Amino acid sequence: MKHLKFLFLFVGLVIFASCSESDVENEVVADSKQAVFSGAIGEFNTRVTNNSWDKGDAIGIFALIPQSDPPAVYEEKYNVQYVTTGGDKFSSVDVTGKINFPNEGGLDFAAYYP
């Protein structure tokens, strides 16, 4: 009986030690590393109301792999549409279109309006 306790303890420790958070490198962590965008309007732009974004204004964003030559798009995140409800915060229109940072490293972004 005493050996059985040690056997279960040993098996439990082996299982615990063999577990890892992820077996996939560069896995994207949803939401905790989600890219958030905000923007300000300069004085030379047109179609503005009091130098602020109007509800429904959209921008297109490209997520680029840093220091890649030629520039490479990260995980097909090109021309991702982000929309504002007014103010300076933008949200992804499509849940699957959200841009998340990789676990390691960073990203470069290019954005345009309209």
PDB file of C-alpha atoms in Angstrom:
ATOM      1  CA  MET A   1       0.000   0.000   0.000  1.00  0.00           C
ATOM      2  CA  LYS A   2       2.856   2.355   0.860  1.00  0.00           C
ATOM      3  CA  HIS A   3       4.443   1.750  -2.546  1.00  0.00           C
ATOM      4  CA  LEU A   4       1.143   2.443  -4.272  1.00  0.00           C
ATOM      5  CA  LYS A   5       1.028   5.954  -2.744  1.00  0.00           C
ATOM      6  CA  PHE A   6       4.544   6.665  -3.996  1.00  0.00           C
ATOM      7  CA  LEU A   7       3.647   5.324  -7.427  1.00  0.00           C
ATOM      8  CA  PHE A   8       0.643   7.675  -7.702  1.00  0.00           C
ATOM      9  CA  LEU A   9       2.741  10.579  -6.430  1.00  0.00           C
ATOM     10  CA  PHE A  10       5.469   9.833  -8.978  1.00  0.00           C
ATOM     11  CA  VAL A  11       2.981   9.500 -11.868  1.00  0.00           C
ATOM     12  CA  GLY A  12       1.310  12.765 -10.834  1.00  0.00           C
ATOM     13  CA  LEU A  13       4.640  14.594 -10.754  1.00  0.00           C
ATOM     14  CA  VAL A  14       5.627  13.218 -14.163  1.00  0.00           C
ATOM     15  CA  ILE A  15       2.326  14.321 -15.681  1.00  0.00           C
ATOM     16  CA  PHE A  16       2.585  17.755 -14.072  1.00  0.00           C
ATOM     17  CA  ALA A  17       6.179  18.219 -15.253  1.00  0.00           C
ATOM     18  CA  SER A  18       5.356  17.189 -18.812  1.00  0.00           C
ATOM     19  CA  CYS A  19       2.587  19.763 -19.206  1.00  0.00           C
ATOM     20  CA  SER A  20       3.366  23.004 -20.961  1.00  0.00           C
ATOM     21  CA  GLU A  21       1.357  26.079 -21.825  1.00  0.00           C
ATOM     22  CA  SER A  22       1.721  25.493 -25.545  1.00  0.00           C
ATOM     23  CA  ASP A  23       3.459  23.232 -27.992  1.00  0.00           C
ATOM     24  CA  VAL A  24       3.224  25.773 -30.813  1.00  0.00           C
ATOM     25  CA  GLU A  25       5.900  28.403 -31.329  1.00  0.00           C
ATOM     26  CA  ASN A  26       4.766  31.944 -32.130  1.00  0.00           C
ATOM     27  CA  GLU A  27       1.248  31.143 -31.010  1.00  0.00           C
ATOM     28  CA  VAL A  28      -0.901  34.253 -30.890  1.00  0.00           C
ATOM     29  CA  VAL A  29      -2.345  35.078 -27.504  1.00  0.00           C
ATOM     30  CA  ALA A  30      -5.860  36.343 -28.062  1.00  0.00           C
ATOM     31  CA  ASP A  31      -6.905  39.610 -26.416  1.00  0.00           C
ATOM     32  CA  SER A  32      -4.006  39.863 -23.946  1.00  0.00           C
ATOM     33  CA  LYS A  33      -1.725  40.915 -26.791  1.00  0.00           C
ATOM     34  CA  GLN A  34      -4.337  42.482 -29.027  1.00  0.00           C
ATOM     35  CA  ALA A  35      -3.180  45.540 -30.917  1.00  0.00           C
ATOM     36  CA  VAL A  36      -5.187  48.654 -30.038  1.00  0.00           C
ATOM     37  CA  PHE A  37      -5.248  51.641 -32.359  1.00  0.00           C
ATOM     38  CA  SER A  38      -6.038  55.294 -31.831  1.00  0.00           C
ATOM     39  CA  GLY A  39      -5.532  58.232 -34.134  1.00  0.00           C
ATOM     40  CA  ALA A  40      -5.524  62.004 -34.199  1.00  0.00           C
ATOM     41  CA  ILE A  41      -6.410  64.207 -37.126  1.00  0.00           C
ATOM     42  CA  GLY A  42      -3.938  66.834 -38.245  1.00  0.00           C
ATOM     43  CA  GLU A  43      -4.850  70.251 -39.558  1.00  0.00           C
ATOM     44  CA  PHE A  44      -4.332  69.441 -43.262  1.00  0.00           C
ATOM     45  CA  ASN A  45      -6.959  66.705 -43.600  1.00  0.00           C
ATOM     46  CA  THR A  46     -10.361  67.120 -45.182  1.00  0.00           C
ATOM     47  CA  ARG A  47     -13.781  65.725 -44.307  1.00  0.00           C
ATOM     48  CA  VAL A  48     -13.453  66.259 -40.596  1.00  0.00           C
ATOM     49  CA  THR A  49     -15.787  67.628 -37.997  1.00  0.00           C
ATOM     50  CA  ASN A  50     -13.990  69.763 -35.415  1.00  0.00           C
ATOM     51  CA  ASN A  51     -10.753  67.848 -36.048  1.00  0.00           C
ATOM     52  CA  SER A  52     -12.207  64.594 -34.716  1.00  0.00           C
ATOM     53  CA  TRP A  53     -13.229  61.269 -36.148  1.00  0.00           C
ATOM     54  CA  ASP A  54     -16.892  60.823 -37.054  1.00  0.00           C
ATOM     55  CA  LYS A  55     -18.817  57.736 -35.978  1.00  0.00           C
ATOM     56  CA  GLY A  56     -18.260  55.016 -38.573  1.00  0.00           C
ATOM     57  CA  ASP A  57     -14.960  56.385 -39.920  1.00  0.00           C
ATOM     58  CA  ALA A  58     -12.786  53.446 -40.918  1.00  0.00           C
ATOM     59  CA  ILE A  59      -9.062  52.928 -41.364  1.00  0.00           C
ATOM     60  CA  GLY A  60      -7.218  50.080 -43.065  1.00  0.00           C
ATOM     61  CA  ILE A  61      -4.288  48.530 -41.210  1.00  0.00           C
ATOM     62  CA  PHE A  62      -1.471  46.274 -42.377  1.00  0.00           C
ATOM     63  CA  ALA A  63       0.504  44.255 -39.794  1.00  0.00           C
ATOM     64  CA  LEU A  64       4.073  43.882 -41.045  1.00  0.00           C
ATOM     65  CA  ILE A  65       6.950  41.712 -39.919  1.00  0.00           C
ATOM     66  CA  PRO A  66       9.680  44.082 -38.687  1.00  0.00           C
ATOM     67  CA  GLN A  67      12.902  44.407 -40.676  1.00  0.00           C
ATOM     68  CA  SER A  68      11.701  42.159 -43.503  1.00  0.00           C
ATOM     69  CA  ASP A  69      12.955  43.065 -46.957  1.00  0.00           C
ATOM     70  CA  PRO A  70      10.769  43.271 -48.937  1.00  0.00           C
ATOM     71  CA  PRO A  71       8.085  44.071 -46.342  1.00  0.00           C
ATOM     72  CA  ALA A  72       6.112  40.948 -45.423  1.00  0.00           C
ATOM     73  CA  VAL A  73       2.578  40.853 -44.051  1.00  0.00           C
ATOM     74  CA  TYR A  74       2.137  39.080 -40.707  1.00  0.00           C
ATOM     75  CA  GLU A  75      -0.343  36.164 -40.752  1.00  0.00           C
ATOM     76  CA  GLU A  76      -2.374  37.602 -43.644  1.00  0.00           C
ATOM     77  CA  LYS A  77      -3.318  40.695 -41.604  1.00  0.00           C
ATOM     78  CA  TYR A  78      -3.519  43.096 -44.522  1.00  0.00           C
ATOM     79  CA  ASN A  79      -6.109  45.793 -45.097  1.00  0.00           C
ATOM     80  CA  VAL A  80      -7.829  44.926 -41.808  1.00  0.00           C
ATOM     81  CA  GLN A  81     -10.708  47.328 -41.267  1.00  0.00           C
ATOM     82  CA  TYR A  82     -10.956  49.132 -37.930  1.00  0.00           C
ATOM     83  CA  VAL A  83     -13.887  51.489 -37.260  1.00  0.00           C
ATOM     84  CA  THR A  84     -14.487  54.188 -34.662  1.00  0.00           C
ATOM     85  CA  THR A  85     -17.673  55.032 -32.828  1.00  0.00           C
ATOM     86  CA  GLY A  86     -16.355  58.586 -32.529  1.00  0.00           C
ATOM     87  CA  GLY A  87     -13.399  59.820 -30.527  1.00  0.00           C
ATOM     88  CA  ASP A  88      -9.968  58.380 -31.200  1.00  0.00           C
ATOM     89  CA  LYS A  89     -10.343  54.632 -30.458  1.00  0.00           C
ATOM     90  CA  PHE A  90     -10.735  52.114 -33.283  1.00  0.00           C
ATOM     91  CA  SER A  91     -12.101  48.566 -33.066  1.00  0.00           C
ATOM     92  CA  SER A  92     -11.889  45.670 -35.477  1.00  0.00           C
ATOM     93  CA  VAL A  93     -15.048  45.161 -37.502  1.00  0.00           C
ATOM     94  CA  ASP A  94     -14.508  41.408 -37.776  1.00  0.00           C
ATOM     95  CA  VAL A  95     -13.669  39.280 -34.736  1.00  0.00           C
ATOM     96  CA  THR A  96     -11.327  37.121 -36.819  1.00  0.00           C
ATOM     97  CA  GLY A  97      -9.658  40.245 -38.191  1.00  0.00           C
ATOM     98  CA  LYS A  98      -8.281  41.416 -34.862  1.00  0.00           C
ATOM     99  CA  ILE A  99      -4.529  41.852 -34.915  1.00  0.00           C
ATOM    100  CA  ASN A 100      -2.686  40.177 -32.044  1.00  0.00           C
ATOM    101  CA  PHE A 101       1.001  40.459 -31.301  1.00  0.00           C
ATOM    102  CA  PRO A 102       3.062  37.256 -31.396  1.00  0.00           C
ATOM    103  CA  ASN A 103       4.335  35.867 -28.086  1.00  0.00           C
ATOM    104  CA  GLU A 104       7.838  37.035 -28.963  1.00  0.00           C
ATOM    105  CA  GLY A 105       8.923  40.032 -30.991  1.00  0.00           C
ATOM    106  CA  GLY A 106       6.873  42.898 -32.310  1.00  0.00           C
ATOM    107  CA  LEU A 107       5.104  44.147 -35.390  1.00  0.00           C
ATOM    108  CA  ASP A 108       5.205  47.210 -37.590  1.00  0.00           C
ATOM    109  CA  PHE A 109       1.968  48.785 -38.784  1.00  0.00           C
ATOM    110  CA  ALA A 110       0.937  50.784 -41.812  1.00  0.00           C
ATOM    111  CA  ALA A 111      -2.482  52.442 -41.826  1.00  0.00           C
ATOM    112  CA  TYR A 112      -4.461  54.597 -44.199  1.00  0.00           C
ATOM    113  CA  TYR A 113      -7.650  56.626 -44.209  1.00  0.00           C
ATOM    114  CA  PRO A 114      -9.915  56.382 -46.444  1.00  0.00           C
TER     115      PRO A 114
END
